[in-house]
Short mmCIF file of C-alpha atoms and ligand atoms in Angstrom, two decimals:
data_model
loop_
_atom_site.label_atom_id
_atom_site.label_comp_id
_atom_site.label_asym_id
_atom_site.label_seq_id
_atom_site.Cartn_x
_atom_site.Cartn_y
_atom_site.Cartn_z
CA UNK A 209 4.40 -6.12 32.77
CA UNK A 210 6.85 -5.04 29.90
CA UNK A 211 8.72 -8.31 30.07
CA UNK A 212 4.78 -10.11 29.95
CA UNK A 213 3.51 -8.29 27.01
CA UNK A 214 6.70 -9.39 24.70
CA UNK A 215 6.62 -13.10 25.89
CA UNK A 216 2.41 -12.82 25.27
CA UNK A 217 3.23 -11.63 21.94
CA UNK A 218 5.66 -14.02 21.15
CA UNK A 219 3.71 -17.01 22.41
CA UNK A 220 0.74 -15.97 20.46
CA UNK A 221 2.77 -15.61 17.60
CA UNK A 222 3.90 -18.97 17.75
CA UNK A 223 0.96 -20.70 18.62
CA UNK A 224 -1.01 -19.07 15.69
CA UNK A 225 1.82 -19.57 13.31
CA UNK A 226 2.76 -16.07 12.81
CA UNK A 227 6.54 -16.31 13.63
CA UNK A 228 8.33 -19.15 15.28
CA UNK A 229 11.98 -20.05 16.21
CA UNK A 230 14.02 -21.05 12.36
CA UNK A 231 15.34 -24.93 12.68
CA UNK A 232 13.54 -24.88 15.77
CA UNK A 233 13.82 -29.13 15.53
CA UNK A 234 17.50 -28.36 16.32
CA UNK A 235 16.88 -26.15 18.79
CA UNK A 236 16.91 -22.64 16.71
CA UNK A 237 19.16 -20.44 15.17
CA UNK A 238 19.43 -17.32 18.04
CA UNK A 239 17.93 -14.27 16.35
CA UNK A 240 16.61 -16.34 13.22
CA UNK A 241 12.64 -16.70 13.15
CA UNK A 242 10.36 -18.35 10.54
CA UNK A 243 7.06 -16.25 9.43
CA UNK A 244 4.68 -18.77 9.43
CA UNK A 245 1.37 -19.10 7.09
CA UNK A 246 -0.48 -15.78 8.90
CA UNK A 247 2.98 -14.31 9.49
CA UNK A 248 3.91 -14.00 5.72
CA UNK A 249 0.58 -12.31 5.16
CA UNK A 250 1.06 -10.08 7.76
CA UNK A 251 4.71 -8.90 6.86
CA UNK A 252 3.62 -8.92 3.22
CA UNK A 253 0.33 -6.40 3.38
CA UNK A 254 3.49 -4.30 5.78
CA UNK A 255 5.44 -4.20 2.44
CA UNK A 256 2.61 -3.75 -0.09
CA UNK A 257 1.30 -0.97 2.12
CA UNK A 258 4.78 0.69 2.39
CA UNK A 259 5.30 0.32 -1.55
CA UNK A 260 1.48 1.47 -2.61
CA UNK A 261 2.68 4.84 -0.37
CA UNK A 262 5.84 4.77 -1.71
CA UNK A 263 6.15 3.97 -4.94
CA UNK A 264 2.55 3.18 -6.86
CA UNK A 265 0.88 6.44 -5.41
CA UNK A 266 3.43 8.40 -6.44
CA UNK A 267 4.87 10.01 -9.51
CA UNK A 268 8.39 10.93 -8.06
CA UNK A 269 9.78 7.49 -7.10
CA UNK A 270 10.43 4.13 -8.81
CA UNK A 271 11.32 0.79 -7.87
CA UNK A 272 14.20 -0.90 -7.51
CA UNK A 273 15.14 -4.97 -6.71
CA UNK A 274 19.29 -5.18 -7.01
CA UNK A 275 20.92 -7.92 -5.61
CA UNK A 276 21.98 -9.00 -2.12
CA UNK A 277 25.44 -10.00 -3.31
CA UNK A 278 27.43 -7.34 -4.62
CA UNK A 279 31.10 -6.51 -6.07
CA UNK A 280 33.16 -5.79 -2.44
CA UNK A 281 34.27 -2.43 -3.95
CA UNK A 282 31.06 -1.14 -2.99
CA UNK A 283 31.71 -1.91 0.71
CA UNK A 284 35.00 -0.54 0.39
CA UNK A 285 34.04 2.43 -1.20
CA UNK A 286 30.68 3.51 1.29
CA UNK A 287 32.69 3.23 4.20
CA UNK A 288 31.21 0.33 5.84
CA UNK A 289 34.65 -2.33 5.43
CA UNK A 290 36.13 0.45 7.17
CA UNK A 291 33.54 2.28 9.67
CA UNK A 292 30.18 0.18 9.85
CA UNK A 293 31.50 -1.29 13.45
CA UNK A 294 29.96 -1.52 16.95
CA UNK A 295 31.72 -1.23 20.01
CA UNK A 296 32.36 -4.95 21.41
CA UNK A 297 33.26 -5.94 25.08
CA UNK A 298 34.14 -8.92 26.34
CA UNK A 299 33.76 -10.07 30.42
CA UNK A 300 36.89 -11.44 31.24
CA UNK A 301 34.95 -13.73 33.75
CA UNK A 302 31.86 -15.24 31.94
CA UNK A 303 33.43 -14.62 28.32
CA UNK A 304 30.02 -13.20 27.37
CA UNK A 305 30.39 -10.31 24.66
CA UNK A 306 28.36 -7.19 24.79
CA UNK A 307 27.60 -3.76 22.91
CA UNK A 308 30.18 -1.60 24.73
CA UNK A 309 27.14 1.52 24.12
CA UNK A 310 24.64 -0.97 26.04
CA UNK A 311 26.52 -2.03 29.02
CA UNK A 312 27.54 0.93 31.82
CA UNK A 313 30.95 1.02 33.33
CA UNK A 314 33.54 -2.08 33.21
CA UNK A 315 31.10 -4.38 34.95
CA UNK A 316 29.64 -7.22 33.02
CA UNK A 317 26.03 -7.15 33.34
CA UNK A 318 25.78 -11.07 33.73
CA UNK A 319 28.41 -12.11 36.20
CA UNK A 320 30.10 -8.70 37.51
CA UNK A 321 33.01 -9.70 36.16
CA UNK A 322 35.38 -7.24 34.59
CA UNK A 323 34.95 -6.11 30.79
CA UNK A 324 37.67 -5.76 28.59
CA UNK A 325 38.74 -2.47 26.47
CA UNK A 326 36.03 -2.00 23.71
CA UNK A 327 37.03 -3.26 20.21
CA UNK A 328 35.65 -2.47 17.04
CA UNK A 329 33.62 -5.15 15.69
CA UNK A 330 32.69 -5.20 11.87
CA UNK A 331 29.38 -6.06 11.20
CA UNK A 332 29.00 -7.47 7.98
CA UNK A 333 28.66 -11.44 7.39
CA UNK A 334 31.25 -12.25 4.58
CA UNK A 335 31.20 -15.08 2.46
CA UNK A 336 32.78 -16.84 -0.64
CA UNK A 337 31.79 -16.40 -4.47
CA UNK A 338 32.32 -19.87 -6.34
CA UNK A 339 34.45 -22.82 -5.15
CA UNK A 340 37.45 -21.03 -3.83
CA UNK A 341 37.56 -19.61 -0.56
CA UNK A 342 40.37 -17.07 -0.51
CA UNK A 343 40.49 -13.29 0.00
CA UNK A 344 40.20 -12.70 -3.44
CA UNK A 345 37.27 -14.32 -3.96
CA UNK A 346 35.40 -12.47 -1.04
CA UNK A 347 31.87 -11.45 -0.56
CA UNK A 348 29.56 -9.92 1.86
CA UNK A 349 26.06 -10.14 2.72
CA UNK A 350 24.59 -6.96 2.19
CA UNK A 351 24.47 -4.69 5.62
CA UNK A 352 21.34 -1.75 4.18
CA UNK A 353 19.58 -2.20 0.75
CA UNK A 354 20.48 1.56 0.14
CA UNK A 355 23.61 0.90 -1.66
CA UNK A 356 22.28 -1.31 -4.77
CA UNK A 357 20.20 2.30 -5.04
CA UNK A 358 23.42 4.28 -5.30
CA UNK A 359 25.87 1.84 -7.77
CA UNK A 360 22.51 1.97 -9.89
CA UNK A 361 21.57 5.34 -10.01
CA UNK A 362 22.36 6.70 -13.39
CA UNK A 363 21.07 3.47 -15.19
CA UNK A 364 17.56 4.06 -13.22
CA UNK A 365 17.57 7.83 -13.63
CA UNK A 366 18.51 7.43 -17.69
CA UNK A 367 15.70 4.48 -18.25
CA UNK A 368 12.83 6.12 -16.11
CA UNK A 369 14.14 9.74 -17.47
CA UNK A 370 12.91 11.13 -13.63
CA UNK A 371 14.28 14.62 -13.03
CA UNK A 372 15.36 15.30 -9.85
CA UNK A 373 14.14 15.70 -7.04
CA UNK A 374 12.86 11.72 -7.83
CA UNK A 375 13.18 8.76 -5.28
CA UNK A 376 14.43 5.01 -5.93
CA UNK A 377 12.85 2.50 -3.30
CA UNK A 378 13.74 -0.90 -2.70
CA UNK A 379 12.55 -3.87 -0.46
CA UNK A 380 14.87 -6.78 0.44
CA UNK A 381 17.28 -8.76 2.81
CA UNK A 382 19.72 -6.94 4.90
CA UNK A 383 21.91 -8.84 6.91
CA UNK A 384 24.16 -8.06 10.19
CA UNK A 385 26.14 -9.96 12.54
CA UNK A 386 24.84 -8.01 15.52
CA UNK A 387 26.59 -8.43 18.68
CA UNK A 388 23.32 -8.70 20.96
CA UNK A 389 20.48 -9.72 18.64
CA UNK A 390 17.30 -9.37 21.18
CA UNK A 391 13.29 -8.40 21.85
CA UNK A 392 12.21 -10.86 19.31
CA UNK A 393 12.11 -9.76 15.69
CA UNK A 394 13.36 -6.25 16.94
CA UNK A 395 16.82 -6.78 16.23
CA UNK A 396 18.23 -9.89 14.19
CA UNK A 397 20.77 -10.87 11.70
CA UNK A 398 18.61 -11.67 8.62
CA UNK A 399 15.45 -9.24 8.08
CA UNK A 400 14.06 -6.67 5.45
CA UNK A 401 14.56 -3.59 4.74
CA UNK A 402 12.18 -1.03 2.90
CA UNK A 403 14.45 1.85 1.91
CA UNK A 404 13.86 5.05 -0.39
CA UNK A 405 16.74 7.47 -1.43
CA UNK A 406 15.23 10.70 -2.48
CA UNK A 407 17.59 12.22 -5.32
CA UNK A 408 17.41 16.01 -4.02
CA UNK A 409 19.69 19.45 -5.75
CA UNK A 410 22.31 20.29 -3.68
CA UNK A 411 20.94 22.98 -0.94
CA UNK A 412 17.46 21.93 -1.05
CA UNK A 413 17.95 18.75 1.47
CA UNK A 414 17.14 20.06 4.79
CA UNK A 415 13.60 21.11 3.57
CA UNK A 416 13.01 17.67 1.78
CA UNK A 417 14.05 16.23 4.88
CA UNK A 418 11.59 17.59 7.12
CA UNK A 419 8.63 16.75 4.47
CA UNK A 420 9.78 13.30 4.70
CA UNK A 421 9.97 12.72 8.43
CA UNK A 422 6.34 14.06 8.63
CA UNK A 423 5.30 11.68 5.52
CA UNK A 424 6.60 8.77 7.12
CA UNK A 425 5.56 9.86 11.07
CA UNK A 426 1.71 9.88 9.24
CA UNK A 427 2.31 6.94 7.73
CA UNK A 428 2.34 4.91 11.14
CA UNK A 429 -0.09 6.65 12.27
CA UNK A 430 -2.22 5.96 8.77
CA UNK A 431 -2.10 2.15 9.70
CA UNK A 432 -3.24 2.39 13.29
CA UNK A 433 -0.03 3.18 15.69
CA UNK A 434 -1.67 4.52 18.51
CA UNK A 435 -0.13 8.19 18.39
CA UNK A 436 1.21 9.06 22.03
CA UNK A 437 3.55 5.64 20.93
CA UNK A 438 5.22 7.15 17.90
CA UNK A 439 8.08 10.05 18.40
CA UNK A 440 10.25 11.69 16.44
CA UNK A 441 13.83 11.52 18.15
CA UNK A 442 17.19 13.22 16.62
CA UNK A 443 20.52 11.81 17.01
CA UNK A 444 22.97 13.14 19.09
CA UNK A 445 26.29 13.92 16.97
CA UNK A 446 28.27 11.04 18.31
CA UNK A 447 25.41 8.67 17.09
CA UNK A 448 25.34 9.66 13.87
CA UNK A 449 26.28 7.10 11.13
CA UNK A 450 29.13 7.85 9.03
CA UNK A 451 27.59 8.29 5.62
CA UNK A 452 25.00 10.77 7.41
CA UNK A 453 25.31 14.82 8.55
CA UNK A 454 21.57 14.78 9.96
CA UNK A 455 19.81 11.92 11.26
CA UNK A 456 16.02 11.61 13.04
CA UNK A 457 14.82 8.18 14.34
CA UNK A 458 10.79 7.41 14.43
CA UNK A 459 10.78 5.76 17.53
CA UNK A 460 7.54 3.17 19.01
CA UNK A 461 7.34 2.72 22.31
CA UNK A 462 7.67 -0.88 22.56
CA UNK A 463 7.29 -2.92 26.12
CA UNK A 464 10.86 -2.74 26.42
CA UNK A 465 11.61 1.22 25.71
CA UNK A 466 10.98 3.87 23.28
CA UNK A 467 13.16 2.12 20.30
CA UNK A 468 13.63 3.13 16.33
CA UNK A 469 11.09 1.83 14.07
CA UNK A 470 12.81 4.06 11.15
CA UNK A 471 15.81 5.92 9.95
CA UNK A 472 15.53 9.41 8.04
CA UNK A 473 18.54 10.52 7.26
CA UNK A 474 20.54 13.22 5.47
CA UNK A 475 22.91 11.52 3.45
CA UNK A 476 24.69 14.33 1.23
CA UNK A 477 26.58 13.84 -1.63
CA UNK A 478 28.11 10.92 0.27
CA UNK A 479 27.58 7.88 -1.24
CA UNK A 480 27.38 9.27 -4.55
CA UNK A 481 30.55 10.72 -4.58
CA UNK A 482 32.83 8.23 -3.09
CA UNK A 483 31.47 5.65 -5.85
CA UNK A 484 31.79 8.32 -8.48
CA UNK A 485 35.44 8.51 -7.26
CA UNK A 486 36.06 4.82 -7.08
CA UNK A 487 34.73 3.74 -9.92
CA UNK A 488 35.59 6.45 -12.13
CA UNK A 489 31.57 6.64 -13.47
CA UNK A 490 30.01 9.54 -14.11
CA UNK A 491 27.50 9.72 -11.80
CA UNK A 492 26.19 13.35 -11.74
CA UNK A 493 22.80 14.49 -12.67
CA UNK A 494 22.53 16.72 -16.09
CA UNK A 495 19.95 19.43 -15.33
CA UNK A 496 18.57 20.50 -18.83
CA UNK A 497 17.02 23.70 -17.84
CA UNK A 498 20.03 25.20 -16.07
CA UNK A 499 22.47 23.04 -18.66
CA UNK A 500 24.36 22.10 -14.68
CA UNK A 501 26.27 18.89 -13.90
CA UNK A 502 26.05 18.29 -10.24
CA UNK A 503 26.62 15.29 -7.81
CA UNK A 504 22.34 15.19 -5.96
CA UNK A 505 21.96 15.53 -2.37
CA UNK A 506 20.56 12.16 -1.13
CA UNK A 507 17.35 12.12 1.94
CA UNK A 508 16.76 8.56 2.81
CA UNK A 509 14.19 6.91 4.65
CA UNK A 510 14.95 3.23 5.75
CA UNK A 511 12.77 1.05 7.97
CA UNK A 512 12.86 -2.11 8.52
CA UNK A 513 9.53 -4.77 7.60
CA UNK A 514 10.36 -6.86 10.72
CA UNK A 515 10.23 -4.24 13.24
CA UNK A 516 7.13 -2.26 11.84
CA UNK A 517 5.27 -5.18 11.85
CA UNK A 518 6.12 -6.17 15.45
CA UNK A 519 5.23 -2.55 16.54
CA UNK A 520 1.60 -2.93 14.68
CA UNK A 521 1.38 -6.74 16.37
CA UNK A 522 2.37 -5.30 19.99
CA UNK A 523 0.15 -1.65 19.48
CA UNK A 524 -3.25 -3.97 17.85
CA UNK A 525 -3.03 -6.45 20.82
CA UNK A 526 -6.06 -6.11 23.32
CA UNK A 527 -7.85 -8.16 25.86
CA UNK A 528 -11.01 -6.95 26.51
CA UNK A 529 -13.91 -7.74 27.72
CA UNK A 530 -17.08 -8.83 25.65
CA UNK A 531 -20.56 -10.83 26.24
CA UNK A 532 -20.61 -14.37 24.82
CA UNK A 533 -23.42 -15.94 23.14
CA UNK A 534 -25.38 -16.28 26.24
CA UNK A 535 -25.01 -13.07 27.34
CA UNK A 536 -22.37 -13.54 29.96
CA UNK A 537 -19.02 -11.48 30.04
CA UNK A 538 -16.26 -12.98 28.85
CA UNK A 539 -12.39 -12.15 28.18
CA UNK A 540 -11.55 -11.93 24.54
CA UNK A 541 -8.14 -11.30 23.20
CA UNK A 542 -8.26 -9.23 20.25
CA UNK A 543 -5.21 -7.42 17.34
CA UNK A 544 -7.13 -4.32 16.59
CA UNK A 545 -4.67 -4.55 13.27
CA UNK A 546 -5.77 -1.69 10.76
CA UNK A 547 -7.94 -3.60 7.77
CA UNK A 548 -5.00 -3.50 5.12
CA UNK A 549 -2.70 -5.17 7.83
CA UNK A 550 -4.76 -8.07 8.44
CA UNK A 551 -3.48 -11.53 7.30
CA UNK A 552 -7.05 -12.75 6.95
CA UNK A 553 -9.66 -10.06 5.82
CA UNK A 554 -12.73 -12.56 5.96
CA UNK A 555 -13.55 -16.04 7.47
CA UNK A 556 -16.48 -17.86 6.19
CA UNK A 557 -17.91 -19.97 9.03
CA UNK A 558 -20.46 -22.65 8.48
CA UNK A 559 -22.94 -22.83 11.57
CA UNK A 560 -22.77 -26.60 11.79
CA UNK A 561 -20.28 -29.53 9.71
CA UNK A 562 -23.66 -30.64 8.50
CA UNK A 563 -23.46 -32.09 5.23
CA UNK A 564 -25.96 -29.73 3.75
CA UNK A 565 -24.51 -26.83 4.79
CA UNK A 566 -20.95 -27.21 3.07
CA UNK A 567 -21.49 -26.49 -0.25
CA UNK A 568 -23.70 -23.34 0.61
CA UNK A 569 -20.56 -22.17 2.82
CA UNK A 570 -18.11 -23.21 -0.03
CA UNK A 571 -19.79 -21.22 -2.34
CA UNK A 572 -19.82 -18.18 -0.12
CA UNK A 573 -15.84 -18.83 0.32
CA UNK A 574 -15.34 -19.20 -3.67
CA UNK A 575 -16.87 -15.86 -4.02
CA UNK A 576 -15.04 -13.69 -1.62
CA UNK A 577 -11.76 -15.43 -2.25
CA UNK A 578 -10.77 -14.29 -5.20
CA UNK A 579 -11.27 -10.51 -3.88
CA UNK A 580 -9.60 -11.34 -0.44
CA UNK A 581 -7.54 -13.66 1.19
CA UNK A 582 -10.00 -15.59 3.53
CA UNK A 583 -10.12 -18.18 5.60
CA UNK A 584 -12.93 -21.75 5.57
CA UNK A 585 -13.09 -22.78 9.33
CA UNK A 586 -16.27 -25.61 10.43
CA UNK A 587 -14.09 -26.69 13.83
CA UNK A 588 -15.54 -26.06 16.85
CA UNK A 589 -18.38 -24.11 18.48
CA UNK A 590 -19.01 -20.63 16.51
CA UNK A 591 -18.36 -18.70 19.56
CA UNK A 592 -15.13 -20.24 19.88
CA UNK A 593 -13.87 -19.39 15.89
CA UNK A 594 -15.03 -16.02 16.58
CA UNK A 595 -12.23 -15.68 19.54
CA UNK A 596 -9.87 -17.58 16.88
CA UNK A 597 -10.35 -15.32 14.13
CA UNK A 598 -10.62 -11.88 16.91
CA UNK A 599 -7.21 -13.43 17.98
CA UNK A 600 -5.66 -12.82 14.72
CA UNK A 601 -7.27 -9.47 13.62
CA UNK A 602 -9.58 -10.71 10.97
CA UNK A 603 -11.91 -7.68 10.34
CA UNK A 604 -15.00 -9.79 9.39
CA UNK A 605 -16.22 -13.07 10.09
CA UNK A 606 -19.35 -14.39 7.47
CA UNK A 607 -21.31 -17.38 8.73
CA UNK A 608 -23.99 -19.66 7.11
CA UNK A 609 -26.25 -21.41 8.97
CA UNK A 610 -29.22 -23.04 8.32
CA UNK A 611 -31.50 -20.40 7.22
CA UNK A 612 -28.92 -19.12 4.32
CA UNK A 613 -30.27 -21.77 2.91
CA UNK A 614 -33.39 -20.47 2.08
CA UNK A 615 -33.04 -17.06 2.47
CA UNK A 616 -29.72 -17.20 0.41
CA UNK A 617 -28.32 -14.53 2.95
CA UNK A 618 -25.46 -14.61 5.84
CA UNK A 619 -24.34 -13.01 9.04
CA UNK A 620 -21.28 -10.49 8.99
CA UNK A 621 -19.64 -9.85 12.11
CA UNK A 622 -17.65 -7.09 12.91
CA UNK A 623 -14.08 -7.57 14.75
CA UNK A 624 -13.85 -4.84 16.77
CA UNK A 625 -17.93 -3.50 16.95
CA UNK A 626 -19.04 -7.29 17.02
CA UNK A 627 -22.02 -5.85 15.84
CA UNK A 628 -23.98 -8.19 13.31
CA UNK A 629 -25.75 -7.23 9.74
CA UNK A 630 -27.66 -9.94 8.20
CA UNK A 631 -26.99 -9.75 4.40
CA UNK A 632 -27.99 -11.45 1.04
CA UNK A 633 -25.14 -13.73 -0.32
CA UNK A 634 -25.48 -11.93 -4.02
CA UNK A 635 -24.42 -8.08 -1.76
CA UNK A 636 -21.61 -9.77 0.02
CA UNK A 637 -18.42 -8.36 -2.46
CA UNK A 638 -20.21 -4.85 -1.98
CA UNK A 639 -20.92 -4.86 1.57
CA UNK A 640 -17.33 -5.97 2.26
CA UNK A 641 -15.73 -3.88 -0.36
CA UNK A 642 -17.38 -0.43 1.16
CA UNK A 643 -15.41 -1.53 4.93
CA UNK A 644 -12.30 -2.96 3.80
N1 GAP B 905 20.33 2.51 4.96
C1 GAP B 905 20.33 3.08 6.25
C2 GAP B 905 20.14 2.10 7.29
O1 GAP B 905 20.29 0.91 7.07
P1 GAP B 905 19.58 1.84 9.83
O2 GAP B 905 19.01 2.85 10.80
O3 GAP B 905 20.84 1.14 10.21
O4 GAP B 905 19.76 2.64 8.47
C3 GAP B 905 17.23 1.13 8.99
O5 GAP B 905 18.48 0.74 9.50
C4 GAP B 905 16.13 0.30 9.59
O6 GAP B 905 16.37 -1.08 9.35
C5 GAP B 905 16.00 0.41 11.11
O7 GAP B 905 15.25 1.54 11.48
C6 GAP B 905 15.28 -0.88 11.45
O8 GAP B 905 13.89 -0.75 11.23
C7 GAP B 905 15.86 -1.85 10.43
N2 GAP B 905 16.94 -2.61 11.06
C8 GAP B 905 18.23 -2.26 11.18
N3 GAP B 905 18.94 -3.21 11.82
C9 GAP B 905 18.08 -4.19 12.13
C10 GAP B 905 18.19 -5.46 12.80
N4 GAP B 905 19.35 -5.90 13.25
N5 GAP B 905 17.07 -6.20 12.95
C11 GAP B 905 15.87 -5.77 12.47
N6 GAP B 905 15.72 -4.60 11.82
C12 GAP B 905 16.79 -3.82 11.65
#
């Protein structure tokens, strides 16, 4: 069943160009996908809803966009040249390589052949800056957003004058050259990351902490994750990164297991000192009031766009039940997506392609688009754009038919009620502005 819901998903998400296999006309890139024309909406509301929460509605945290590329003395410096590694195995048999933490005993799970010792297996992608390709002249790919936060601290913290406790957030490209990429867009080499280091005094973190874990638990549950499918999990010591001292995952049950969705960690003084160290910057915080230097306390939370949005897409899809136009039960397959989630919000459906229809319908569609991003569909029977658009999540479907025409009013449909209002055109904006 587990197995079926995934492959569902992913066809679905293929066939309605959501996400699809990258350089799929050479066969694919393992672990790289494509977000296609309702996929890019979808991720995109995911990040503008994560930044309105994060950064617009409040007065404590500011933006950030630093670049993927930077100076390797960073990677050097937070630990990750040296310690961001996974355990790799090999099967002396098959020569298949595996997470040594996801396989059990020295059997490869493929061909029972024998595994070799467990190496350490760095995880960053490294490239070349300019037209030489030495070791001087290398680069990596960045693994976690969170460190273009750190290396810019004091220049965000001097221009935006926030006193701490005050958060920097960022969204953008991560990159890691996992061992077993797998479960669709749950773990790849290339996604996005939507991080936020919260600046904290020294002794204060652990309660900061816990307000952010519950912040971020209600956030999922703000956009529609069914609740008995979110859980807070802590990590065991062993697990435990090495830049953090306290770590608790927000897990989603997905068809395959309970799995993170999101990272809150306690991150000390780590970070903050080592590139304080290295680079011989100060980077303490000067607190006026107290006339104190000190190096902050860092509380991160990092999630990651690609998974949160496959956790909505898996926890919105239904198929239910409903009557067709002639009364008769039929199955219809349904992403109960919360409103602000929804690629499309509104499709404008003309009853007929009749000539004198389209410019009644076109008018309708120049009206709401400039509010909302909608959708113009005349193919096909109306029953069967209603299942399109249900298919996708749109929230409301508006169609003209003949008697708009005259009575200069339309039918709204309701995704998940499929109850019907019949409206005049010049309301529209403000009946659809009150439910979305
Ligand atoms: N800055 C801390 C950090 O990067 P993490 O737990 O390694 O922490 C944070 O990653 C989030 O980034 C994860 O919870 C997940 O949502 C996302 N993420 C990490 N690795 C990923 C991968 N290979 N594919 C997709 N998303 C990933």
């Amino acid at each position: 069943m587990a197995t079926d819901l995934m492959e569902t998903i992913t066809s679905l998400a293929k066939r309605r160009g959501i996400v699809f296999p990258s350089s799929e006309i050479y066969g694919g890139l393992r672990s790289c996908w494509d977000y296609g024309p309702l996929g890019v909406e979808l991720k995109r509301n995911v990040k503008d809803a994560w930044w309105r929460s994060m950064v617009q509605e409040r007065a404590d945290i500011v933006g950030l966009d630093s670049s993927i590329l930077m100076s390797p003395k960073v990677w050097e410096t937070s630990g990750h040249v040296q310690g961001f590694t996974d355990p790799l195995v090999e099967c002396k048999e098959c020569r298949r390589r595996f997470r040594a933490d996801h396989t059990k005993g020295t059997e490869c799970p493929e061909c029972g052949g024998e595994l070799s010792e467990p190496r350490r297996f760095n995880l960053m992608f490294k490239t070349h800056m300019g037209p030489v390709e030495d070791d001087a002249h290398q680069v990596y790919l960045r693994p976690e957003t969170a460190q273009g936060i750190y290396v810019d601290f004091a220049t965000v913290q001097a221009s935006s004058r926030k006193k701490v406790p005050f958060g920097i957030a960022q969204i953008g490209k991560s990159f890691r050259n996992e061992i077993t990429p797998g479960n669709f867009t749950f773990r790849t080499r290339e996604f996005e990351q939507m991080e936020m280091q919260f600046f904290v005094e020294p002794g204060t973190e652990d309660e900061h902490l816990r307000h952010w874990l519950e912040l971020r638990h209600q956030w999922c549950l703000d956009l529609g994750l069914r609740p008995e499918k979110v859980r807070i999990r802590e990590h065991e010591p062993d697990e435990l990164a090495h830049y953090a001292k306290e770590a608790h995952d927000i897990e989603y049950e997905f068809p395959f297991g309970w799995s993170e969705l999101e990272g809150i960690h306690n991150r000390t003084d780590f970070d903050l000192r080592a590139h304080m160290e290295a680079s011989g910057e100060d980077l303490r915080y000067f607190d006026q009031e107290n006339d104190n230097h000190f190096v902050p306390f860092v509380v991160e939370t990092a999630a990651g766009a690609d998974r949160a949005m496959l956790a909505f897409l898996v926890d919105a899809y239904r198929v239910e039940e409903a009557p067709n136009a002639k009364g008769e039960l039929e199955k219809r397959t349904v992403l109960r997506l919360h409103k602000d989630l929804a690629p499309i919000k509104v499709a404008v459906l003309p009853l007929s392609r009749k000539e004198t229809l389209t410019p009644e319908a076109r008018r309708v569609f120049d009206l709401l688009k400039t509010r909302w991003m909608c959708d113009y569909d005349d193919a096909g029977s109306i029953g069967r754009r209603y299942r399109r658009q249900d298919e996708v999540g749109t929230p409301y479907c508006v169609t003209v038919d003949f008697d708009s025409l005259d009575d200069h009013a339309v039918t709204v449909r309701d995704r998940d009620s499929m109850a019907q209002d019949r409206i005049p055109i010049d309301d529209a904006v403000a009946y659809l502005e009150e439910r979305l």
